[in-house]
Amino acid sequence: MPWSRRGHGRIVNGNATTISEYPWNLSIQFLVRHECGASIISTTWAMSAGHCFYDDVTKMLLRAGSTTRESGGVVFNISRVVYHENFNSTSLDNDIVVVQPSEPFPLGPNIQPVALPADGYEAPAGLPVTATGWGLDQNFQRPEELLKVDLYVDQTSVCSKIFADILPVTDSMMCAGNIHKGVCFGDSGSPLVSGNMQVGIVSWGDEDCEYPLAMYTDVGYMRRWIRNITGV
């Protein structure tokens, strides 16, 4: 069973960071509890994983501009959610959603959109990338502050083989990881960035959260769809 279906998440063996370093980070909150991550892509749109939105969105909020996951910053209701038309909640193919807040994000030092790649961009194997998010750490503790973990992109064909018994790896996915480091339950929807450019969205992986690789929605592959829906 992939960990994307098992609830709240963690960054494994990462380091503390601040929202000013990653000002596009959002916490998706269900009944005020952190549920998933997301990223700001413009003043009026955010982006996350499709499987994060299985609950009643009227009970979900977006928290922006805070290093602390369940306090501070600015909180928004969600006014619109658009799933990819080919999103499959079983296979997690096309695992992407774009979301509109109830009012525009007030841009400032701690609230900024992330850059997006060109249409069809393919992150090369070996590219250093960073995942950021909130949730349980390797000791299953609940740190309140934003965490980051440094990873590397790997060849999708490698992940296709090692995850063959979990889920099929499709064209909408990319893989990244590092030894004894990674993402896990509830980091779903969080951004995977190269510098200030988002290349992936945390999607799914092995139940062992220290497994060296995990799967991400490929933002370059989804770039045209994102523009068609949001104009971004």
mmCIF file of C-alpha atoms in Angstrom:
data_model
loop_
_atom_site.group_PDB
_atom_site.id
_atom_site.type_symbol
_atom_site.label_atom_id
_atom_site.label_comp_id
_atom_site.label_asym_id
_atom_site.label_seq_id
_atom_site.Cartn_x
_atom_site.Cartn_y
_atom_site.Cartn_z
ATOM 1 C CA MET A 1 0.000 0.000 0.000
ATOM 2 C CA PRO A 2 1.447 3.425 -0.897
ATOM 3 C CA TRP A 3 1.805 5.795 2.042
ATOM 4 C CA SER A 4 -0.217 8.502 0.267
ATOM 5 C CA ARG A 5 -3.349 6.692 1.454
ATOM 6 C CA ARG A 6 -2.418 6.357 5.091
ATOM 7 C CA GLY A 7 -2.932 9.800 6.527
ATOM 8 C CA HIS A 8 -0.624 12.482 7.847
ATOM 9 C CA GLY A 9 2.953 12.858 6.775
ATOM 10 C CA ARG A 10 6.550 13.445 7.629
ATOM 11 C CA ILE A 11 9.891 14.580 6.281
ATOM 12 C CA VAL A 12 12.462 11.916 7.115
ATOM 13 C CA ASN A 13 15.903 13.029 8.339
ATOM 14 C CA GLY A 14 15.431 16.581 7.121
ATOM 15 C CA ASN A 15 16.354 19.929 8.640
ATOM 16 C CA ALA A 16 14.400 22.861 10.031
ATOM 17 C CA THR A 17 13.846 25.788 7.684
ATOM 18 C CA THR A 18 11.671 28.904 7.545
ATOM 19 C CA ILE A 19 8.825 30.099 5.364
ATOM 20 C CA SER A 20 10.965 33.026 4.195
ATOM 21 C CA GLU A 21 13.259 30.479 2.511
ATOM 22 C CA TYR A 22 10.320 28.707 0.842
ATOM 23 C CA PRO A 23 7.549 31.357 0.761
ATOM 24 C CA TRP A 24 5.385 29.388 -1.674
ATOM 25 C CA ASN A 25 4.700 26.655 0.866
ATOM 26 C CA LEU A 26 1.100 26.212 2.029
ATOM 27 C CA SER A 27 -0.474 23.955 4.618
ATOM 28 C CA ILE A 28 -3.799 22.400 3.629
ATOM 29 C CA GLN A 29 -5.757 22.049 6.844
ATOM 30 C CA PHE A 30 -8.824 19.928 7.569
ATOM 31 C CA LEU A 31 -10.699 21.058 10.668
ATOM 32 C CA VAL A 32 -7.629 23.176 11.556
ATOM 33 C CA ARG A 33 -5.277 20.148 11.492
ATOM 34 C CA HIS A 34 -2.477 19.963 8.932
ATOM 35 C CA GLU A 35 -3.447 17.443 6.246
ATOM 36 C CA CYS A 36 -1.277 18.023 3.161
ATOM 37 C CA GLY A 37 1.076 20.505 1.584
ATOM 38 C CA ALA A 38 0.571 22.780 -1.410
ATOM 39 C CA SER A 39 2.361 25.563 -3.272
ATOM 40 C CA ILE A 40 1.410 29.065 -4.378
ATOM 41 C CA ILE A 41 1.666 29.450 -8.163
ATOM 42 C CA SER A 42 0.058 32.911 -8.493
ATOM 43 C CA THR A 43 -1.867 35.418 -6.394
ATOM 44 C CA THR A 44 -5.083 33.504 -7.101
ATOM 45 C CA TRP A 45 -4.030 29.864 -7.524
ATOM 46 C CA ALA A 46 -2.340 27.120 -5.525
ATOM 47 C CA MET A 47 -1.325 23.602 -6.577
ATOM 48 C CA SER A 48 -1.337 20.274 -4.735
ATOM 49 C CA ALA A 49 -1.918 16.537 -5.163
ATOM 50 C CA GLY A 50 -5.361 15.362 -6.229
ATOM 51 C CA HIS A 51 -5.556 12.678 -3.558
ATOM 52 C CA CYS A 52 -5.341 15.352 -0.826
ATOM 53 C CA PHE A 53 -8.900 16.471 -1.571
ATOM 54 C CA TYR A 54 -10.974 13.438 -0.611
ATOM 55 C CA ASP A 55 -12.653 15.324 2.248
ATOM 56 C CA ASP A 56 -15.359 17.994 2.278
ATOM 57 C CA VAL A 57 -13.544 21.080 0.975
ATOM 58 C CA THR A 58 -15.882 23.350 2.940
ATOM 59 C CA LYS A 59 -14.005 22.093 6.025
ATOM 60 C CA MET A 60 -10.575 22.690 4.474
ATOM 61 C CA LEU A 61 -8.370 25.781 4.706
ATOM 62 C CA LEU A 62 -5.120 27.065 3.216
ATOM 63 C CA ARG A 63 -2.542 28.533 5.619
ATOM 64 C CA ALA A 64 0.066 30.770 3.963
ATOM 65 C CA GLY A 65 3.047 32.711 5.237
ATOM 66 C CA SER A 66 3.830 30.718 8.376
ATOM 67 C CA THR A 67 6.777 28.533 9.364
ATOM 68 C CA THR A 68 4.513 26.954 12.003
ATOM 69 C CA ARG A 69 2.065 24.570 10.460
ATOM 70 C CA GLU A 70 -1.052 25.158 12.551
ATOM 71 C CA SER A 71 -0.721 28.792 13.634
ATOM 72 C CA GLY A 72 0.386 32.153 12.278
ATOM 73 C CA GLY A 73 0.359 33.493 8.756
ATOM 74 C CA VAL A 74 -2.885 34.065 6.860
ATOM 75 C CA VAL A 75 -5.699 31.523 6.565
ATOM 76 C CA PHE A 76 -8.012 31.243 3.544
ATOM 77 C CA ASN A 77 -11.150 29.324 2.719
ATOM 78 C CA ILE A 78 -11.096 27.407 -0.551
ATOM 79 C CA SER A 79 -13.397 28.721 -3.266
ATOM 80 C CA ARG A 80 -12.611 26.357 -6.163
ATOM 81 C CA VAL A 81 -10.892 23.016 -6.719
ATOM 82 C CA VAL A 82 -10.054 21.673 -10.194
ATOM 83 C CA TYR A 83 -8.860 18.084 -10.588
ATOM 84 C CA HIS A 84 -7.056 16.819 -13.663
ATOM 85 C CA GLU A 85 -9.719 15.258 -15.843
ATOM 86 C CA ASN A 86 -7.736 12.003 -15.945
ATOM 87 C CA PHE A 87 -6.868 11.851 -12.246
ATOM 88 C CA ASN A 88 -7.161 8.287 -10.969
ATOM 89 C CA SER A 89 -7.459 8.016 -7.193
ATOM 90 C CA THR A 90 -6.560 4.313 -7.289
ATOM 91 C CA SER A 91 -3.454 4.398 -9.474
ATOM 92 C CA LEU A 92 -2.580 8.035 -8.578
ATOM 93 C CA ASP A 93 -2.039 8.768 -12.255
ATOM 94 C CA ASN A 94 -2.319 12.514 -13.015
ATOM 95 C CA ASP A 95 -2.235 13.249 -9.273
ATOM 96 C CA ILE A 96 -2.648 17.015 -9.434
ATOM 97 C CA VAL A 97 -5.170 19.646 -8.417
ATOM 98 C CA VAL A 98 -5.245 23.437 -8.666
ATOM 99 C CA VAL A 99 -7.057 25.392 -5.981
ATOM 100 C CA GLN A 100 -8.325 28.958 -5.651
ATOM 101 C CA PRO A 101 -8.309 30.684 -2.258
ATOM 102 C CA SER A 102 -11.320 32.708 -1.165
ATOM 103 C CA GLU A 103 -9.318 35.901 -1.762
ATOM 104 C CA PRO A 104 -5.945 36.638 -3.375
ATOM 105 C CA PHE A 105 -2.761 35.754 -1.538
ATOM 106 C CA PRO A 106 -1.250 38.964 -0.080
ATOM 107 C CA LEU A 107 2.271 38.812 -1.501
ATOM 108 C CA GLY A 108 5.177 39.724 0.752
ATOM 109 C CA PRO A 109 8.457 38.293 2.101
ATOM 110 C CA ASN A 110 6.721 35.151 3.407
ATOM 111 C CA ILE A 111 4.118 34.709 0.657
ATOM 112 C CA GLN A 112 5.416 34.371 -2.918
ATOM 113 C CA PRO A 113 4.594 32.176 -5.927
ATOM 114 C CA VAL A 114 6.989 29.450 -6.963
ATOM 115 C CA ALA A 115 8.407 29.460 -10.495
ATOM 116 C CA LEU A 116 7.147 26.789 -12.887
ATOM 117 C CA PRO A 117 9.126 24.999 -15.609
ATOM 118 C CA ALA A 118 8.584 25.151 -19.350
ATOM 119 C CA ASP A 119 6.095 22.830 -21.043
ATOM 120 C CA GLY A 120 7.460 19.296 -21.174
ATOM 121 C CA TYR A 121 10.459 20.014 -18.951
ATOM 122 C CA GLU A 122 12.093 16.791 -17.762
ATOM 123 C CA ALA A 123 14.250 17.091 -14.667
ATOM 124 C CA PRO A 124 17.490 15.220 -15.452
ATOM 125 C CA ALA A 125 18.695 12.316 -13.338
ATOM 126 C CA GLY A 126 21.101 13.561 -10.700
ATOM 127 C CA LEU A 127 19.517 17.018 -10.400
ATOM 128 C CA PRO A 128 19.652 18.222 -6.759
ATOM 129 C CA VAL A 129 16.148 19.026 -5.506
ATOM 130 C CA THR A 130 14.540 19.893 -2.177
ATOM 131 C CA ALA A 131 11.218 18.804 -0.682
ATOM 132 C CA THR A 132 9.607 20.867 2.070
ATOM 133 C CA GLY A 133 6.698 20.107 4.354
ATOM 134 C CA TRP A 134 5.267 19.636 7.824
ATOM 135 C CA GLY A 135 4.564 16.431 9.719
ATOM 136 C CA LEU A 136 6.070 13.602 11.685
ATOM 137 C CA ASP A 137 9.825 13.219 11.568
ATOM 138 C CA GLN A 138 11.897 10.000 11.563
ATOM 139 C CA ASN A 139 11.066 9.594 15.271
ATOM 140 C CA PHE A 140 7.331 9.948 14.590
ATOM 141 C CA GLN A 141 7.296 13.245 16.492
ATOM 142 C CA ARG A 142 5.184 16.184 15.340
ATOM 143 C CA PRO A 143 7.558 19.138 14.896
ATOM 144 C CA GLU A 144 5.606 22.341 14.445
ATOM 145 C CA GLU A 145 8.143 24.007 12.149
ATOM 146 C CA LEU A 146 8.637 23.642 8.410
ATOM 147 C CA LEU A 147 11.197 20.988 7.433
ATOM 148 C CA LYS A 148 13.237 20.507 4.284
ATOM 149 C CA VAL A 149 15.115 17.540 2.877
ATOM 150 C CA ASP A 150 17.678 17.502 0.057
ATOM 151 C CA LEU A 151 17.171 14.821 -2.585
ATOM 152 C CA TYR A 152 18.205 13.907 -6.123
ATOM 153 C CA VAL A 153 16.141 13.139 -9.212
ATOM 154 C CA ASP A 154 16.493 9.548 -10.406
ATOM 155 C CA GLN A 155 15.526 7.864 -13.667
ATOM 156 C CA THR A 156 11.832 7.078 -13.852
ATOM 157 C CA SER A 157 12.698 3.659 -15.264
ATOM 158 C CA VAL A 158 14.447 2.813 -11.979
ATOM 159 C CA CYS A 159 11.334 3.628 -9.961
ATOM 160 C CA SER A 160 9.161 1.771 -12.433
ATOM 161 C CA LYS A 161 11.023 -1.423 -11.581
ATOM 162 C CA ILE A 162 11.299 -1.041 -7.829
ATOM 163 C CA PHE A 163 7.671 0.060 -7.344
ATOM 164 C CA ALA A 164 6.199 -2.521 -9.731
ATOM 165 C CA ASP A 165 4.480 -4.363 -6.870
ATOM 166 C CA ILE A 166 2.880 -1.174 -5.484
ATOM 167 C CA LEU A 167 1.566 0.927 -8.384
ATOM 168 C CA PRO A 168 2.408 1.377 -12.061
ATOM 169 C CA VAL A 169 4.681 4.335 -12.811
ATOM 170 C CA THR A 170 3.179 6.474 -15.581
ATOM 171 C CA ASP A 171 4.258 9.388 -17.772
ATOM 172 C CA SER A 172 2.712 11.836 -15.276
ATOM 173 C CA MET A 173 5.216 10.787 -12.586
ATOM 174 C CA MET A 174 8.863 11.381 -11.759
ATOM 175 C CA CYS A 175 11.026 9.949 -8.971
ATOM 176 C CA ALA A 176 13.520 11.382 -6.531
ATOM 177 C CA GLY A 177 15.136 10.407 -3.253
ATOM 178 C CA ASN A 178 18.247 10.012 -1.160
ATOM 179 C CA ILE A 179 19.648 7.413 1.231
ATOM 180 C CA HIS A 180 17.749 7.455 4.552
ATOM 181 C CA LYS A 181 16.014 10.701 3.568
ATOM 182 C CA GLY A 182 12.659 11.406 2.028
ATOM 183 C CA VAL A 183 9.003 12.330 2.282
ATOM 184 C CA CYS A 184 6.129 10.377 3.750
ATOM 185 C CA PHE A 185 2.566 10.384 5.089
ATOM 186 C CA GLY A 186 0.938 13.789 4.697
ATOM 187 C CA ASP A 187 3.795 15.514 2.912
ATOM 188 C CA SER A 188 1.589 14.727 -0.076
ATOM 189 C CA GLY A 189 0.917 17.781 -2.210
ATOM 190 C CA SER A 190 4.076 19.548 -1.042
ATOM 191 C CA PRO A 191 6.478 21.037 -3.600
ATOM 192 C CA LEU A 192 9.698 19.483 -4.867
ATOM 193 C CA VAL A 193 11.881 22.326 -6.097
ATOM 194 C CA SER A 194 15.128 22.946 -7.913
ATOM 195 C CA GLY A 195 16.122 26.360 -6.612
ATOM 196 C CA ASN A 196 12.919 28.383 -6.861
ATOM 197 C CA MET A 197 11.384 26.250 -9.642
ATOM 198 C CA GLN A 198 8.886 23.529 -8.765
ATOM 199 C CA VAL A 199 9.556 20.328 -10.677
ATOM 200 C CA GLY A 200 7.398 17.878 -8.696
ATOM 201 C CA ILE A 201 4.477 17.426 -6.320
ATOM 202 C CA VAL A 202 4.812 14.850 -3.528
ATOM 203 C CA SER A 203 2.520 11.964 -4.503
ATOM 204 C CA TRP A 204 3.297 8.442 -3.193
ATOM 205 C CA GLY A 205 5.923 5.949 -2.122
ATOM 206 C CA ASP A 206 6.739 2.799 -0.196
ATOM 207 C CA GLU A 207 5.369 2.367 3.357
ATOM 208 C CA ASP A 208 8.965 2.445 4.586
ATOM 209 C CA CYS A 209 9.505 6.192 4.670
ATOM 210 C CA GLU A 210 13.271 5.801 4.690
ATOM 211 C CA TYR A 211 13.058 4.001 1.358
ATOM 212 C CA PRO A 212 15.549 5.758 -0.940
ATOM 213 C CA LEU A 213 13.030 6.810 -3.625
ATOM 214 C CA ALA A 214 9.477 8.149 -3.837
ATOM 215 C CA MET A 215 7.139 9.291 -6.595
ATOM 216 C CA TYR A 216 6.162 12.826 -7.525
ATOM 217 C CA THR A 217 3.728 14.279 -10.035
ATOM 218 C CA ASP A 218 5.846 15.675 -12.877
ATOM 219 C CA VAL A 219 5.108 19.411 -13.108
ATOM 220 C CA GLY A 220 6.802 19.777 -16.510
ATOM 221 C CA TYR A 221 4.540 17.062 -17.895
ATOM 222 C CA MET A 222 1.520 18.855 -16.384
ATOM 223 C CA ARG A 223 2.613 22.364 -17.341
ATOM 224 C CA ARG A 224 0.251 22.893 -20.265
ATOM 225 C CA TRP A 225 -2.711 21.618 -18.231
ATOM 226 C CA ILE A 226 -1.830 24.023 -15.404
ATOM 227 C CA ARG A 227 -1.750 26.958 -17.844
ATOM 228 C CA ASN A 228 -4.999 25.945 -19.540
ATOM 229 C CA ILE A 229 -6.859 25.911 -16.215
ATOM 230 C CA THR A 230 -5.224 28.809 -14.365
ATOM 231 C CA GLY A 231 -3.685 31.050 -17.025
ATOM 232 C CA VAL A 232 -0.392 30.821 -15.118
#
